[in-house]
CSV table of C-alpha atoms in Angstrom, one decimal:
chain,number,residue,atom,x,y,z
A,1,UNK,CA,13.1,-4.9,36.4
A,2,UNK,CA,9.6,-6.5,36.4
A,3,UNK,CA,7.4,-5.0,33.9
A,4,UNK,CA,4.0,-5.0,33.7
A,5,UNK,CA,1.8,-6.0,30.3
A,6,UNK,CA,-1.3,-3.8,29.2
A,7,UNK,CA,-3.8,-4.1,26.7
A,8,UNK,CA,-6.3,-1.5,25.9
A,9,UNK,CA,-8.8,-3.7,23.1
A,10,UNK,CA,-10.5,-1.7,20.4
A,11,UNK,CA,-12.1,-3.1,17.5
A,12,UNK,CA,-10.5,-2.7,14.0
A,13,UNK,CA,-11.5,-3.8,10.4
A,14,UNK,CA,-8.0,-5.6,9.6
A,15,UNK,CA,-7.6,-7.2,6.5
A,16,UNK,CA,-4.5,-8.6,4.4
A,17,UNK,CA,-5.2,-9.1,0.9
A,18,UNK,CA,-2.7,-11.3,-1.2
A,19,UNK,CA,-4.6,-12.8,-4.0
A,20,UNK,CA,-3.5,-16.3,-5.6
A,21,UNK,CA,-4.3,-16.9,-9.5
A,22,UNK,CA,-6.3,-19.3,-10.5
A,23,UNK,CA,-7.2,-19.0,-14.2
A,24,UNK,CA,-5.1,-20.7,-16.7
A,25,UNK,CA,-4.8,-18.3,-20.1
A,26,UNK,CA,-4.0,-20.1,-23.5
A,27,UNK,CA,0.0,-20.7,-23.6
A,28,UNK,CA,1.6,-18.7,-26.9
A,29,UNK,CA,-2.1,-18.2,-28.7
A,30,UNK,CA,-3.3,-14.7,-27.9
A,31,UNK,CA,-6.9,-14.3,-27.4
A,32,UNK,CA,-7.3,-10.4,-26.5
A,33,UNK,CA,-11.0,-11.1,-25.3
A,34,UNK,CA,-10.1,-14.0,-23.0
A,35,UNK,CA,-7.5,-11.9,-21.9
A,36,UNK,CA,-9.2,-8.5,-21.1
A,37,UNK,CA,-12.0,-10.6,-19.4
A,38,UNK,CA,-9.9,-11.8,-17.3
A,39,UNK,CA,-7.7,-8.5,-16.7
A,40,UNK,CA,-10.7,-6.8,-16.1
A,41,UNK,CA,-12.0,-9.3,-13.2
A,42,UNK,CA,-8.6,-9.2,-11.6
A,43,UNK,CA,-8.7,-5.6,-11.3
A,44,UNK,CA,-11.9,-5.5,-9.6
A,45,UNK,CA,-11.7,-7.9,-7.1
A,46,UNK,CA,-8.2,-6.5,-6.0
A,47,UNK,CA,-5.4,-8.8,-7.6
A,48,UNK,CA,-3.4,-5.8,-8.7
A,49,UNK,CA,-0.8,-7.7,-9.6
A,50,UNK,CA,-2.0,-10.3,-11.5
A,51,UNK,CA,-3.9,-7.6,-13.7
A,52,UNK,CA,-0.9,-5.7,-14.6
A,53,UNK,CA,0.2,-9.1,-16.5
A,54,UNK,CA,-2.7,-9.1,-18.5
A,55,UNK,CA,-3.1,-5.8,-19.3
A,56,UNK,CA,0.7,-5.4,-20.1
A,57,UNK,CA,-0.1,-8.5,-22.3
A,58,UNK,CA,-2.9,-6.4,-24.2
A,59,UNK,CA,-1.2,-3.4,-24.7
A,60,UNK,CA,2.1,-5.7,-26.2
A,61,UNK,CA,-0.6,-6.9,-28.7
A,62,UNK,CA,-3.2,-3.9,-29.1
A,63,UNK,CA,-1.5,-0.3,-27.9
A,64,UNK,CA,-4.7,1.6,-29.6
A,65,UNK,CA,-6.9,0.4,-27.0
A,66,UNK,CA,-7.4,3.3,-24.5
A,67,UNK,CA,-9.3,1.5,-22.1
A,68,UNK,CA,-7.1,-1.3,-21.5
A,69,UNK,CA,-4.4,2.0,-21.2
A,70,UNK,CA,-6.3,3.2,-18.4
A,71,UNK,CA,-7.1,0.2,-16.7
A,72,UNK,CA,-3.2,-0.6,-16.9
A,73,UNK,CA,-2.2,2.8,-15.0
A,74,UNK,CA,-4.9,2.3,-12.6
A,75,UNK,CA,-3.5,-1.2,-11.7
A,76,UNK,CA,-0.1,0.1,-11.4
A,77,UNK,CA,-1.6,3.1,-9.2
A,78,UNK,CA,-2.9,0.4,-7.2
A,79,UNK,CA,0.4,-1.6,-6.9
A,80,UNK,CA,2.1,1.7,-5.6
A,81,UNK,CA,4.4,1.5,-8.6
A,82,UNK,CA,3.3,5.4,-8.9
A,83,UNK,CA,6.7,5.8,-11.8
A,84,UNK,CA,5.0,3.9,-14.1
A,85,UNK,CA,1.2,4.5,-13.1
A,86,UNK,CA,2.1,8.5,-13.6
A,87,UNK,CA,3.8,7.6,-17.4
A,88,UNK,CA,0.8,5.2,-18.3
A,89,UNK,CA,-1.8,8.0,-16.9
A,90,UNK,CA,-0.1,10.5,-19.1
A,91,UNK,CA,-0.6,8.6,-21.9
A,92,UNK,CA,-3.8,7.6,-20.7
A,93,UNK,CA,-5.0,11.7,-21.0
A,94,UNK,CA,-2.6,12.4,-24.3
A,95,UNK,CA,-4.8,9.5,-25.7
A,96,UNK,CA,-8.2,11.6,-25.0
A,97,UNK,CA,-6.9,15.1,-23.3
A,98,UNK,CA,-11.2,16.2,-23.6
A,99,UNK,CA,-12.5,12.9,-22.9
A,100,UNK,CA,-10.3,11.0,-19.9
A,101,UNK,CA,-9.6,14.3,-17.4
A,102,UNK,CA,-9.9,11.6,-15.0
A,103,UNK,CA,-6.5,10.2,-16.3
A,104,UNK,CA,-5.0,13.9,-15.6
A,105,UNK,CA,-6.0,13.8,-12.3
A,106,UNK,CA,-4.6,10.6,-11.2
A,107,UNK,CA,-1.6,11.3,-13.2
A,108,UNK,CA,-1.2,14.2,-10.6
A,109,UNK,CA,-1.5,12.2,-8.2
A,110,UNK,CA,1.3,9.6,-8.9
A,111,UNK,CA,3.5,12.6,-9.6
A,112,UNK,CA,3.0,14.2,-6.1
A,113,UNK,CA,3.6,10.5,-4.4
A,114,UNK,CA,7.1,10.8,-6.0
A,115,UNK,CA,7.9,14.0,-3.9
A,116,UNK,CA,7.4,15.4,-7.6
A,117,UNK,CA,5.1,18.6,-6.0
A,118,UNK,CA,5.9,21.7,-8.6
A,119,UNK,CA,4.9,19.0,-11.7
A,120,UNK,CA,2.0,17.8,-9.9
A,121,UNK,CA,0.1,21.2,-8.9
A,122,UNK,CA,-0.6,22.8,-12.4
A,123,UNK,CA,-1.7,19.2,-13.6
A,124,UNK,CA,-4.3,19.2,-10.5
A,125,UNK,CA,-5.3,23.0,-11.4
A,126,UNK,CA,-5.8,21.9,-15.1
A,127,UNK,CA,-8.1,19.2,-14.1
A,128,UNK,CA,-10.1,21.5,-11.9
A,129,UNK,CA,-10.9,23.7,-14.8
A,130,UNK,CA,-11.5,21.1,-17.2
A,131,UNK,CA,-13.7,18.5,-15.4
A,132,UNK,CA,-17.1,18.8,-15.4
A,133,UNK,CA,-18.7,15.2,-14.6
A,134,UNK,CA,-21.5,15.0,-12.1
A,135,UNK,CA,-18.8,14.3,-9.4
A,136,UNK,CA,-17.2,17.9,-10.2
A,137,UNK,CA,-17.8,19.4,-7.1
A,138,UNK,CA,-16.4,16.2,-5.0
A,139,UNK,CA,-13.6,15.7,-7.3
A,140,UNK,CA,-12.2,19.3,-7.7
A,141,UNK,CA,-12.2,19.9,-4.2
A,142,UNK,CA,-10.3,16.6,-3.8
A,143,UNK,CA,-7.8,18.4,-6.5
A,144,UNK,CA,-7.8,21.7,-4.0
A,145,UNK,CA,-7.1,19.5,-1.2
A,146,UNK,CA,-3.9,17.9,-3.0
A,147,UNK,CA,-2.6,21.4,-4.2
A,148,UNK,CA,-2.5,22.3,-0.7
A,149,UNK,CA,-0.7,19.5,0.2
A,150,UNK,CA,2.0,19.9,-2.3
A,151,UNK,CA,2.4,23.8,-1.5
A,152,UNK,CA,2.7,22.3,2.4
A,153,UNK,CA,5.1,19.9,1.3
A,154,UNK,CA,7.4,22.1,-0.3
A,155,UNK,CA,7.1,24.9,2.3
A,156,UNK,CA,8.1,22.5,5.0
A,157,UNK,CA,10.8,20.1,3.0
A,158,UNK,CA,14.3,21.2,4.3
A,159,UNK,CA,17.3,19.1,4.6
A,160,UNK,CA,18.0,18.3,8.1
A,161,UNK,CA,21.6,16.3,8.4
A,162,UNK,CA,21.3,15.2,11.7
A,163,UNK,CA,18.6,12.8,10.3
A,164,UNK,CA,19.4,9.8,8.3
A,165,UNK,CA,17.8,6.6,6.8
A,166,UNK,CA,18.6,3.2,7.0
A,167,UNK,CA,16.9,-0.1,6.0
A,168,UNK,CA,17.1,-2.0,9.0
A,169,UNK,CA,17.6,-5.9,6.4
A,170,UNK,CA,15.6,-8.8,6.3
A,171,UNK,CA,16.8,-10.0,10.4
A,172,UNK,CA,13.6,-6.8,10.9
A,173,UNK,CA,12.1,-6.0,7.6
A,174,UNK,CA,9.5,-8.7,6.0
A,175,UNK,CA,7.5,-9.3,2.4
A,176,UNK,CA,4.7,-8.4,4.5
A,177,UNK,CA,3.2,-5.6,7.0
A,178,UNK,CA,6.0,-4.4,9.7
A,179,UNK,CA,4.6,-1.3,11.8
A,180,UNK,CA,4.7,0.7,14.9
A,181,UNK,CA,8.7,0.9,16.1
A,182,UNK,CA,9.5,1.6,19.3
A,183,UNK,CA,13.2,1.0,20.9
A,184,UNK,CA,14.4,0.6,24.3
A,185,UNK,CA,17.6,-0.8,25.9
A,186,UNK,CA,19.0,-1.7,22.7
A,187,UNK,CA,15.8,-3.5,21.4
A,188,UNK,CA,13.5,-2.8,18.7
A,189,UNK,CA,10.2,-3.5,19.7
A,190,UNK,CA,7.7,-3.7,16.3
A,191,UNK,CA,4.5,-5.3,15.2
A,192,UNK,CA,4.6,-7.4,12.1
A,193,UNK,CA,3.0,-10.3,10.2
A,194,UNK,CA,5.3,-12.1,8.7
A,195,UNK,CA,5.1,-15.7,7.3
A,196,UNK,CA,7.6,-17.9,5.2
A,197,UNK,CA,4.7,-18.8,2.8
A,198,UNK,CA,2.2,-16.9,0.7
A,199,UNK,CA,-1.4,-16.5,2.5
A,200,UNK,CA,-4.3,-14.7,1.8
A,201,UNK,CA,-8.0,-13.9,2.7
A,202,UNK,CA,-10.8,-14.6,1.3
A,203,UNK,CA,-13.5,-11.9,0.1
A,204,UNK,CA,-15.8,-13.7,2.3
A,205,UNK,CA,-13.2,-13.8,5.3
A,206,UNK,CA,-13.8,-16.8,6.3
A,207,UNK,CA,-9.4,-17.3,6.8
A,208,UNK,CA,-10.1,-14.0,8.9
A,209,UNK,CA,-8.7,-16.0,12.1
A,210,UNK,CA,-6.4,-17.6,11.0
A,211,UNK,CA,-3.7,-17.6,13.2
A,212,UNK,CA,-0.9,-17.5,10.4
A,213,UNK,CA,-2.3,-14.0,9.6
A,214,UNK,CA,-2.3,-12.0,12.6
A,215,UNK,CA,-0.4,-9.2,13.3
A,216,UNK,CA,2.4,-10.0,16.3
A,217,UNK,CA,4.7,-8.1,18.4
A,218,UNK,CA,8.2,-8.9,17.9
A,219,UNK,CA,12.1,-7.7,19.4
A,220,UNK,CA,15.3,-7.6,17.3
A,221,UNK,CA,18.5,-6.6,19.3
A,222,UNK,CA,20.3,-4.0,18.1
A,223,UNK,CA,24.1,-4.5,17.3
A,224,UNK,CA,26.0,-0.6,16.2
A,225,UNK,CA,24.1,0.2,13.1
A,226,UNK,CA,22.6,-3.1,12.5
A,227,UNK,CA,19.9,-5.3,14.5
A,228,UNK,CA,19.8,-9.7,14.7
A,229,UNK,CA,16.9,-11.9,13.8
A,230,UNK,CA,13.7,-10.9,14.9
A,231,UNK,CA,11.8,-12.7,17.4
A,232,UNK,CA,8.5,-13.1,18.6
A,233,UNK,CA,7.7,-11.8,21.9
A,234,UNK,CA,5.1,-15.0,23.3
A,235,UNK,CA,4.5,-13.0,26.6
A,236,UNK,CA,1.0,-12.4,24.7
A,237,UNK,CA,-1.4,-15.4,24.5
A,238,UNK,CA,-4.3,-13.5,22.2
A,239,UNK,CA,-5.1,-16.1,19.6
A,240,UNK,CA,-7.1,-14.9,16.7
A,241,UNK,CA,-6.4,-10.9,17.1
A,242,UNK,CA,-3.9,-8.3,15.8
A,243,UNK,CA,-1.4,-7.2,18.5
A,244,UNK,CA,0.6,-3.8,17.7
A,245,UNK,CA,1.5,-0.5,18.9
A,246,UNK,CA,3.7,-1.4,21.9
A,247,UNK,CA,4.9,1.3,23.8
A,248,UNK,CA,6.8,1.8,26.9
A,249,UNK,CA,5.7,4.3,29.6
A,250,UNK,CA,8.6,6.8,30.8
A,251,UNK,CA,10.3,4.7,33.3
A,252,UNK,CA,9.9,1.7,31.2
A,253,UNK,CA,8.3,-0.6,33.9
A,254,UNK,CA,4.9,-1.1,31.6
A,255,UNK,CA,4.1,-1.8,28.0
A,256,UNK,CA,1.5,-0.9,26.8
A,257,UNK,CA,-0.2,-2.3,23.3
A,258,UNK,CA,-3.5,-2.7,21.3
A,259,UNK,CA,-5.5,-5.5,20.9
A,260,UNK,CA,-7.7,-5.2,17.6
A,261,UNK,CA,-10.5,-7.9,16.2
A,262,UNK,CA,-9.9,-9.1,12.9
């Protein structure tokens, strides 16, 4: 079977943002200013993780200070650890329950990504009622949006057993970005980037094209309910762009996959 490669190029704003830590803080002496300076600049320029450290470190030291509560469920939001963002948010609001509505809001909202709808709606209906900031408007009808969403979630959740879930193990799965599946023949065809060191991108993106951090087609042959060792499928010579979305037309004789600008 000879089959035929296509590309249609569009142009993306693709970015991967693994931050790397710098700072050195004192070893065992505490300096709470130090470290919410610090926190505080982590958590704006992205390094979700790193911030979590320090304001877990705070909060160890200081658990009266509401701020660094805040800014401690909202990096925890931001690492997708939405268990613990929804528990610090909680206490975030019970710390202030007129002042931080805010905290109620988000709080819903790291409920509902748990699949946690009937919680989550009378905590976003609460918040409508209560918040009355100059973003009202924008922000309760974000809250209306997310009630709908939850009511559509739990109309349409039903248990189907003919589908089932399995975690297809390192050979396929990476620490980073694996996306758009498609399989054929026995062979997984998938878009990753994937790298056996840490890498990241700088605000200023000047590691933009690096060739390390571009997104790549790959196969991994599947064997009964497992699949072997990914590998790179080199047919493609774009150097310096993302390449995903691989797709097979109905007879199977083209593939067709995007090319996207970094």
């Amino acid at each position: 079977m000879k089959i035929k490669f296509l590309f249609k190029p569009i142009v993306i704003a693709a970015g991967l943002l693994v931050w790397t830590c710098t700072f050195a803080l004192p070893g065992d002496k505490f300096d709470k200013k130090l470290y919410k300076k610090e926190a505080d600049a982590a958590l704006k320029e992205g390094n979700v993780f790193y911030a979590v450290d320090l304001y877990s470190k705070i909060w160890e030291h200081d658990s009266t200070d509401k701020t660094v509560l805040y800014n401690l469920a909202q990096s925890y939001m931001l690492e997708k650890d939405y268990e613990t963002a929804g528990t610090y948010f909680q206490k975030a609001y019970k710390a202030e329950p007129g002042v931080n509505i805010l905290a109620l809001y988000y709080g819903a909202l790291a409920i509902k990504m748990q699949g946690r709808y009937n919680e989550a709606i009378p905590m976003f209906k609460q918040f409508s009622k209560t918040y009355a900031a100059d973003d009202a408007p924008k922000m309760k009808k974000w809250a209306k949006t997310e009630v709908d969403g939850c009511n559509f979630a739990l109309r349409e959740a039903k248990s189907d057993p003919s589908i089932k879930f399995n975690h297809l193990g390192k050979e396929v799965n990476s620490n980073y970005a694996d996306q758009a599946p498609t399989l054929r023949d026995d062979v997984l065809y998938f878009a990753s980037i994937r790298s056996d060191t840490v890498f990241y991108l700088k605000p200023d993106k000047s590691d933009s094209k690096k060739e390390g951090v571009m997104m790549k087609l790959y196969t991994s042959k599947q064997i009964g309910d497992s699949y072997g060792p990914a590998e790179q499928l080199k047919t493609f010579g774009h150097k310096g762009k993302h390449i995903s979305n691989g797709a097979f037309n109905d007879d199977g004789t083209k593939f067709l996959y995007t090319l996207c600008e970094p």
